[in-house]
Tab-separated table of C-alpha atoms in Angstrom:
chain	number	residue	atom	x	y	z
A	1	MET	CA	-20.122	31.787	0.465
A	2	PHE	CA	-22.613	29.038	1.197
A	3	THR	CA	-26.308	29.583	0.682
A	4	SER	CA	-27.298	27.038	3.346
A	5	LYS	CA	-26.911	28.343	6.880
A	6	ILE	CA	-27.154	26.902	10.359
A	7	ALA	CA	-29.100	28.586	13.131
A	8	ARG	CA	-28.807	27.020	16.573
A	9	LYS	CA	-31.404	27.152	19.322
A	10	PRO	CA	-30.999	26.457	23.050
A	11	LEU	CA	-31.591	23.044	24.584
A	12	LYS	CA	-35.217	22.062	24.808
A	13	ALA	CA	-36.511	20.204	27.849
A	14	ALA	CA	-37.287	16.517	27.499
A	15	THR	CA	-40.864	15.554	26.711
A	16	ALA	CA	-42.335	12.148	27.498
A	17	LEU	CA	-43.115	10.255	24.318
A	18	THR	CA	-46.384	8.756	25.463
A	19	ALA	CA	-47.636	12.002	26.998
A	20	THR	CA	-47.549	13.778	23.648
A	21	ALA	CA	-48.634	10.909	21.415
A	22	ALA	CA	-52.263	11.972	21.076
A	23	LEU	CA	-51.378	15.602	20.405
A	24	ALA	CA	-48.702	14.640	17.905
A	25	LEU	CA	-51.008	12.337	15.972
A	26	THR	CA	-53.655	15.043	15.805
A	27	MET	CA	-51.240	17.701	14.603
A	28	SER	CA	-49.525	15.448	12.093
A	29	GLY	CA	-52.895	14.960	10.404
A	30	CYS	CA	-53.622	18.675	10.063
A	31	SER	CA	-53.727	20.256	6.626
A	32	GLY	CA	-51.964	23.440	5.571
A	33	ASP	CA	-48.354	24.547	5.504
A	34	SER	CA	-45.837	23.310	8.039
A	35	PRO	CA	-44.041	25.952	10.150
A	36	SER	CA	-41.074	25.855	7.757
A	37	SER	CA	-43.055	26.315	4.523
A	38	GLU	CA	-43.134	29.501	2.518
A	39	ALA	CA	-46.647	30.826	2.005
A	40	GLY	CA	-48.032	29.823	-1.357
A	41	SER	CA	-44.879	27.995	-2.406
A	42	GLY	CA	-46.172	24.409	-2.371
A	43	SER	CA	-43.406	22.066	-1.285
A	44	THR	CA	-40.684	24.720	-1.538
A	45	VAL	CA	-39.313	25.666	1.872
A	46	SER	CA	-37.089	28.449	3.125
A	47	THR	CA	-36.086	26.664	6.334
A	48	VAL	CA	-35.483	23.035	7.210
A	49	LYS	CA	-35.590	22.382	10.941
A	50	VAL	CA	-33.532	19.447	12.171
A	51	GLY	CA	-33.668	17.969	15.670
A	52	MET	CA	-30.358	16.682	16.968
A	53	VAL	CA	-29.463	14.111	19.611
A	54	ALA	CA	-25.821	13.625	20.660
A	55	LEU	CA	-23.463	14.065	17.672
A	56	GLY	CA	-26.092	13.397	15.041
A	57	GLN	CA	-25.494	16.852	13.618
A	58	LEU	CA	-22.087	16.051	12.104
A	59	PRO	CA	-23.368	14.871	8.695
A	60	VAL	CA	-25.590	17.954	8.497
A	61	ASP	CA	-22.651	20.187	9.476
A	62	GLN	CA	-20.624	18.638	6.665
A	63	ALA	CA	-23.469	18.976	4.160
A	64	VAL	CA	-23.781	22.672	4.992
A	65	ALA	CA	-20.024	23.246	4.806
A	66	LYS	CA	-19.855	21.630	1.363
A	67	ASP	CA	-23.060	23.303	0.149
A	68	TYR	CA	-24.608	19.908	-0.579
A	69	PHE	CA	-28.136	21.063	0.221
A	70	SER	CA	-27.964	23.654	-2.557
A	71	GLN	CA	-26.337	21.131	-4.867
A	72	GLU	CA	-29.123	18.623	-4.263
A	73	GLY	CA	-32.050	20.953	-4.841
A	74	LEU	CA	-32.414	23.093	-1.712
A	75	PRO	CA	-30.799	26.429	-2.666
A	76	ASN	CA	-31.140	29.365	-0.273
A	77	VAL	CA	-32.497	27.089	2.440
A	78	LYS	CA	-31.549	27.798	6.040
A	79	ILE	CA	-30.778	24.700	8.101
A	80	GLU	CA	-31.974	25.313	11.637
A	81	TYR	CA	-30.979	23.088	14.561
A	82	GLN	CA	-32.889	22.226	17.701
A	83	THR	CA	-30.944	20.152	20.233
A	84	TYR	CA	-32.633	17.537	22.425
A	85	PRO	CA	-31.306	15.340	25.245
A	86	SER	CA	-32.784	12.144	23.796
A	87	GLY	CA	-34.811	10.664	20.987
A	88	ALA	CA	-37.741	10.337	23.385
A	89	ALA	CA	-37.761	14.143	23.630
A	90	ALA	CA	-37.059	14.906	19.977
A	91	ILE	CA	-39.603	12.618	18.329
A	92	PRO	CA	-42.714	14.218	19.902
A	93	ALA	CA	-41.389	17.651	18.923
A	94	MET	CA	-41.191	16.544	15.302
A	95	LEU	CA	-44.645	14.998	15.408
A	96	ALA	CA	-45.972	18.274	16.806
A	97	GLY	CA	-44.453	20.172	13.866
A	98	ASP	CA	-41.635	21.922	15.745
A	99	ILE	CA	-38.999	20.302	13.531
A	100	ASP	CA	-39.017	18.619	10.120
A	101	PHE	CA	-36.351	15.938	10.581
A	102	VAL	CA	-34.741	14.317	13.571
A	103	TYR	CA	-31.590	12.303	14.032
A	104	THR	CA	-32.336	9.697	16.664
A	105	ASN	CA	-31.354	6.187	17.610
A	106	ASN	CA	-33.358	3.476	15.918
A	107	VAL	CA	-34.573	1.919	19.155
A	108	SER	CA	-36.333	5.150	20.163
A	109	ALA	CA	-37.747	5.375	16.650
A	110	GLY	CA	-38.958	1.780	16.785
A	111	LEU	CA	-40.703	2.373	20.105
A	112	ALA	CA	-42.495	5.396	18.655
A	113	ILE	CA	-43.517	3.532	15.504
A	114	SER	CA	-44.817	0.636	17.609
A	115	GLU	CA	-47.130	3.121	19.353
A	116	GLY	CA	-48.602	4.071	15.993
A	117	LEU	CA	-46.760	7.371	15.651
A	118	ASP	CA	-46.184	8.792	12.184
A	119	LEU	CA	-42.425	8.308	11.663
A	120	LYS	CA	-40.764	7.722	8.307
A	121	LEU	CA	-37.136	6.797	7.703
A	122	ALA	CA	-35.567	9.508	5.525
A	123	VAL	CA	-31.895	8.497	5.427
A	124	GLY	CA	-29.505	6.255	7.357
A	125	ALA	CA	-26.501	7.531	9.269
A	126	ASP	CA	-24.182	5.481	11.492
A	127	SER	CA	-23.768	1.900	12.653
A	128	VAL	CA	-22.136	-0.347	15.224
A	129	SER	CA	-18.435	-0.888	14.609
A	130	ALA	CA	-15.513	-2.221	16.617
A	131	GLY	CA	-14.874	0.035	19.593
A	132	ASN	CA	-18.024	2.149	19.620
A	133	GLN	CA	-20.432	-0.015	21.656
A	134	GLN	CA	-18.819	-2.030	24.456
A	135	VAL	CA	-19.376	-3.612	27.849
A	136	PHE	CA	-16.754	-3.096	30.563
A	137	VAL	CA	-16.074	-4.578	33.996
A	138	PRO	CA	-13.897	-3.172	36.798
A	139	THR	CA	-10.198	-3.945	36.635
A	140	GLY	CA	-9.616	-7.089	38.692
A	141	SER	CA	-13.268	-8.135	38.525
A	142	ALA	CA	-14.273	-11.748	39.075
A	143	VAL	CA	-16.366	-11.407	35.909
A	144	LYS	CA	-14.050	-12.835	33.263
A	145	SER	CA	-16.558	-13.810	30.590
A	146	VAL	CA	-20.092	-12.997	29.509
A	147	LYS	CA	-21.287	-16.179	31.228
A	148	ASP	CA	-20.170	-14.715	34.560
A	149	LEU	CA	-22.829	-12.003	34.221
A	150	GLN	CA	-25.599	-14.441	35.112
A	151	GLY	CA	-27.414	-13.103	38.168
A	152	LYS	CA	-25.485	-9.820	38.053
A	153	THR	CA	-26.483	-6.180	37.471
A	154	VAL	CA	-25.446	-4.336	34.313
A	155	SER	CA	-25.827	-0.594	33.810
A	156	VAL	CA	-27.034	0.945	30.559
A	157	ASN	CA	-27.759	4.559	29.687
A	158	GLY	CA	-31.409	3.757	28.944
A	159	LEU	CA	-33.415	0.679	29.892
A	160	GLN	CA	-35.114	0.531	26.501
A	161	GLY	CA	-32.124	1.425	24.381
A	162	LEU	CA	-29.400	-0.002	22.192
A	163	GLY	CA	-27.318	-0.929	25.248
A	164	THR	CA	-29.932	-3.279	26.681
A	165	LEU	CA	-30.633	-4.705	23.242
A	166	GLY	CA	-26.955	-5.402	22.559
A	167	VAL	CA	-26.245	-6.882	25.979
A	168	ASN	CA	-29.211	-9.230	25.530
A	169	VAL	CA	-27.749	-10.422	22.225
A	170	GLY	CA	-24.353	-11.027	23.835
A	171	LEU	CA	-25.856	-12.870	26.791
A	172	GLU	CA	-27.966	-15.167	24.643
A	173	ALA	CA	-25.064	-15.866	22.277
A	174	GLU	CA	-23.039	-17.090	25.254
A	175	GLY	CA	-25.841	-19.245	26.651
A	176	VAL	CA	-26.989	-16.863	29.396
A	177	ASP	CA	-30.707	-16.197	29.864
A	178	PRO	CA	-31.120	-12.395	29.565
A	179	ALA	CA	-33.894	-12.609	32.163
A	180	SER	CA	-31.263	-13.654	34.722
A	181	VAL	CA	-29.494	-10.295	34.440
A	182	LYS	CA	-30.776	-7.097	36.030
A	183	PHE	CA	-30.428	-3.845	34.094
A	184	THR	CA	-30.183	-0.478	35.801
A	185	GLU	CA	-30.054	2.970	34.238
A	186	VAL	CA	-26.884	5.024	34.761
A	187	ALA	CA	-25.695	7.926	32.598
A	188	PHE	CA	-22.442	7.338	30.713
A	189	PRO	CA	-20.338	9.882	32.676
A	190	GLU	CA	-21.135	8.141	35.992
A	191	ALA	CA	-21.247	4.535	34.787
A	192	VAL	CA	-17.661	3.517	35.557
A	193	SER	CA	-17.573	5.108	39.024
A	194	VAL	CA	-20.900	3.466	39.919
A	195	MET	CA	-19.457	0.143	38.782
A	196	GLN	CA	-16.237	0.690	40.746
A	197	ARG	CA	-18.085	1.122	44.017
A	198	GLY	CA	-19.796	-2.219	43.458
A	199	ASP	CA	-23.317	-1.144	42.558
A	200	THR	CA	-23.055	-2.861	39.178
A	201	ALA	CA	-20.966	-5.745	37.862
A	202	ALA	CA	-20.599	-4.374	34.340
A	203	THR	CA	-21.513	-1.345	32.286
A	204	TYR	CA	-22.350	-0.560	28.700
A	205	ILE	CA	-20.434	2.543	27.572
A	206	VAL	CA	-19.395	4.318	24.400
A	207	GLN	CA	-16.517	6.596	23.450
A	208	PRO	CA	-14.859	8.635	24.831
A	209	PHE	CA	-15.853	7.113	28.188
A	210	ALA	CA	-14.459	3.696	27.308
A	211	GLN	CA	-11.053	5.079	26.363
A	212	SER	CA	-10.959	7.221	29.514
A	213	ALA	CA	-11.591	4.152	31.674
A	214	ILE	CA	-8.861	2.203	29.887
A	215	ALA	CA	-6.394	5.079	30.234
A	216	ALA	CA	-7.182	5.417	33.944
A	217	GLY	CA	-6.834	1.675	34.475
A	218	THR	CA	-10.232	1.499	36.166
A	219	ALA	CA	-12.000	-0.883	33.784
A	220	VAL	CA	-11.377	-3.502	31.108
A	221	LYS	CA	-13.455	-4.541	28.129
A	222	LEU	CA	-15.622	-7.627	28.543
A	223	PHE	CA	-17.054	-7.646	25.033
A	224	ASP	CA	-17.710	-5.511	21.989
A	225	PHE	CA	-21.106	-5.466	20.289
A	226	ASN	CA	-19.351	-5.954	16.967
A	227	ASP	CA	-18.142	-9.361	18.210
A	228	TYR	CA	-21.594	-10.789	17.507
A	229	GLU	CA	-23.035	-11.315	14.038
A	230	GLU	CA	-26.504	-10.064	15.020
A	231	LEU	CA	-24.974	-6.740	16.067
A	232	LYS	CA	-22.197	-6.340	13.499
A	233	ASN	CA	-22.715	-3.088	11.568
A	234	LEU	CA	-26.182	-2.722	13.124
A	235	PRO	CA	-27.588	0.758	12.357
A	236	ILE	CA	-27.415	2.975	15.446
A	237	GLY	CA	-29.150	6.158	14.337
A	238	ASN	CA	-31.016	7.478	11.308
A	239	PHE	CA	-32.705	10.674	10.220
A	240	TYR	CA	-36.488	10.435	10.389
A	241	THR	CA	-39.319	12.693	9.288
A	242	THR	CA	-43.096	12.360	9.540
A	243	GLY	CA	-45.369	10.735	7.014
A	244	SER	CA	-47.288	13.979	6.610
A	245	TYR	CA	-44.126	16.004	5.933
A	246	ALA	CA	-42.888	13.385	3.461
A	247	SER	CA	-46.227	13.546	1.630
A	248	GLU	CA	-46.330	17.348	1.555
A	249	HIS	CA	-42.648	17.863	0.710
A	250	PRO	CA	-41.333	14.766	-1.103
A	251	ASP	CA	-38.780	16.850	-3.000
A	252	VAL	CA	-37.383	18.271	0.240
A	253	VAL	CA	-37.068	14.819	1.809
A	254	LYS	CA	-35.340	13.480	-1.305
A	255	SER	CA	-32.920	16.422	-1.440
A	256	PHE	CA	-32.217	16.240	2.289
A	257	ALA	CA	-31.388	12.532	2.028
A	258	ALA	CA	-29.166	13.058	-1.021
A	259	ALA	CA	-27.217	15.856	0.678
A	260	VAL	CA	-26.760	13.861	3.883
A	261	ASN	CA	-25.574	10.819	1.922
A	262	LEU	CA	-22.902	12.919	0.215
A	263	ALA	CA	-21.782	14.152	3.631
A	264	LEU	CA	-21.760	10.616	5.037
A	265	ALA	CA	-19.482	9.514	2.203
A	266	ASP	CA	-17.092	12.366	3.017
A	267	LEU	CA	-17.018	11.543	6.712
A	268	LYS	CA	-16.631	7.817	6.180
A	269	ALA	CA	-13.492	8.520	4.158
A	270	ASP	CA	-12.053	11.261	6.372
A	271	LYS	CA	-11.801	10.653	10.124
A	272	LYS	CA	-9.796	13.854	10.491
A	273	ARG	CA	-12.781	15.814	9.248
A	274	VAL	CA	-15.069	13.967	11.683
A	275	ALA	CA	-12.733	14.971	14.509
A	276	GLU	CA	-12.690	18.614	13.379
A	277	LEU	CA	-16.481	18.764	13.368
A	278	THR	CA	-16.636	16.986	16.741
A	279	VAL	CA	-14.375	19.574	18.401
A	280	THR	CA	-16.816	22.316	17.422
A	281	ALA	CA	-20.069	20.419	17.971
A	282	ALA	CA	-19.200	18.728	21.271
A	283	LYS	CA	-16.751	21.343	22.577
A	284	VAL	CA	-14.155	18.704	23.433
A	285	SER	CA	-10.382	18.594	23.102
A	286	PRO	CA	-8.806	17.477	19.813
A	287	GLU	CA	-7.566	14.328	21.562
A	288	THR	CA	-11.050	13.399	22.753
A	289	ALA	CA	-12.466	14.238	19.337
A	290	ASP	CA	-9.969	11.868	17.718
A	291	THR	CA	-11.161	9.052	19.992
A	292	ILE	CA	-14.802	9.736	19.189
A	293	ALA	CA	-14.136	10.075	15.458
A	294	ALA	CA	-12.283	6.773	15.327
A	295	SER	CA	-15.308	4.996	16.808
A	296	ILE	CA	-17.973	6.377	14.454
A	297	GLN	CA	-18.875	4.348	11.387
A	298	TYR	CA	-20.922	6.242	8.835
A	299	ILE	CA	-22.827	4.309	6.185
A	300	PRO	CA	-23.737	6.346	3.084
A	301	ASN	CA	-26.664	5.068	1.007
A	302	GLN	CA	-27.613	2.610	3.716
A	303	LYS	CA	-30.340	0.178	2.695
A	304	PRO	CA	-33.556	0.371	4.759
A	305	SER	CA	-33.348	-3.405	5.213
A	306	GLU	CA	-30.423	-2.825	7.578
A	307	THR	CA	-32.699	-0.930	9.979
A	308	GLN	CA	-35.144	-3.841	9.779
A	309	ARG	CA	-32.531	-5.779	11.761
A	310	VAL	CA	-32.961	-3.375	14.688
A	311	PHE	CA	-36.735	-3.673	14.657
A	312	ASP	CA	-36.512	-7.470	14.484
A	313	LEU	CA	-34.270	-7.552	17.559
A	314	MET	CA	-36.704	-5.272	19.366
A	315	THR	CA	-39.468	-7.769	18.663
A	316	LYS	CA	-37.299	-10.719	19.672
A	317	TYR	CA	-36.411	-9.197	23.043
A	318	LYS	CA	-39.940	-7.881	23.643
A	319	PHE	CA	-39.182	-4.176	23.447
A	320	ILE	CA	-42.250	-4.063	21.208
A	321	GLU	CA	-45.195	-6.442	20.880
A	322	ASN	CA	-45.778	-6.364	17.143
A	323	SER	CA	-43.169	-6.538	14.410
A	324	ILE	CA	-42.408	-3.488	12.262
A	325	ASN	CA	-42.102	-3.816	8.495
A	326	ILE	CA	-39.449	-1.427	7.206
A	327	ASN	CA	-41.355	-1.128	3.923
A	328	ASP	CA	-44.086	0.667	5.863
A	329	VAL	CA	-41.560	3.029	7.433
A	330	ALA	CA	-38.992	3.924	4.777
A	331	VAL	CA	-39.782	6.882	2.527
A	332	ALA	CA	-40.370	5.571	-0.988
A	333	GLU	CA	-37.521	6.492	-3.324
């Protein structure tokens, strides 16, 4: 019987990042125990609260199942989940002390850090790989190459997200000025149908939506992010904590990272296990889970310098004004 347990909470409504920045900064500077600390126990905690976006929970699920948290120094600790619709919603919750760690995409994290918010990189997770970040056009489209996107509209799931960043890289690599392309925000489930009716010329989508479009014959791949050196194996999402939590509980952060890295190694080597966890976490069919699992690339013991690549691209394409130095963000080992 495992000593680490998972408690799940209902979906929390999205919170605007900028609207909570002042409150979060104030609270992150407060002294005293965090909500998950045991009274009088110093850095020892009884509960670790983790915010989840999309399927970020899979490494934590695996770490719990294998009892890695106990093995790495967190015995009898309950792992408690809080699910959020986006990193923009999860990050303020962590800064306000509602959760201790958050899995979020690195673009959302970079935007928060650029605003002066107190985020620290605890441990890496997954990265771009062939088949998991792609741009599609309608079957029979006149758009045959990336160059044909000049002057066209491309949909992404978030205007300041990995999709826009990756499309910009692809456009520039093929000699197209990114400023000549219009981006519009469309959620993944609707992206292909919106494109089919002519509202967009191309769409950025991920699995299983890409495979569904291929199977239905409604869309064809234009390019894969992994086709371009600047995007190859680019970190997608990491687990972050706050600087204050890392200072108060360095042992917890170290143990959390070690346990997650063990889980990442398991999942990198076993796609069947990824699919099993996906069926439960996402409540999808085994067939859909297989498609998703095949597209995920986990990177155990990922070097912080890899995430620097994301922040550098954000500076290059003016997502942020000032560059971010990963040495100021990564938790010291």
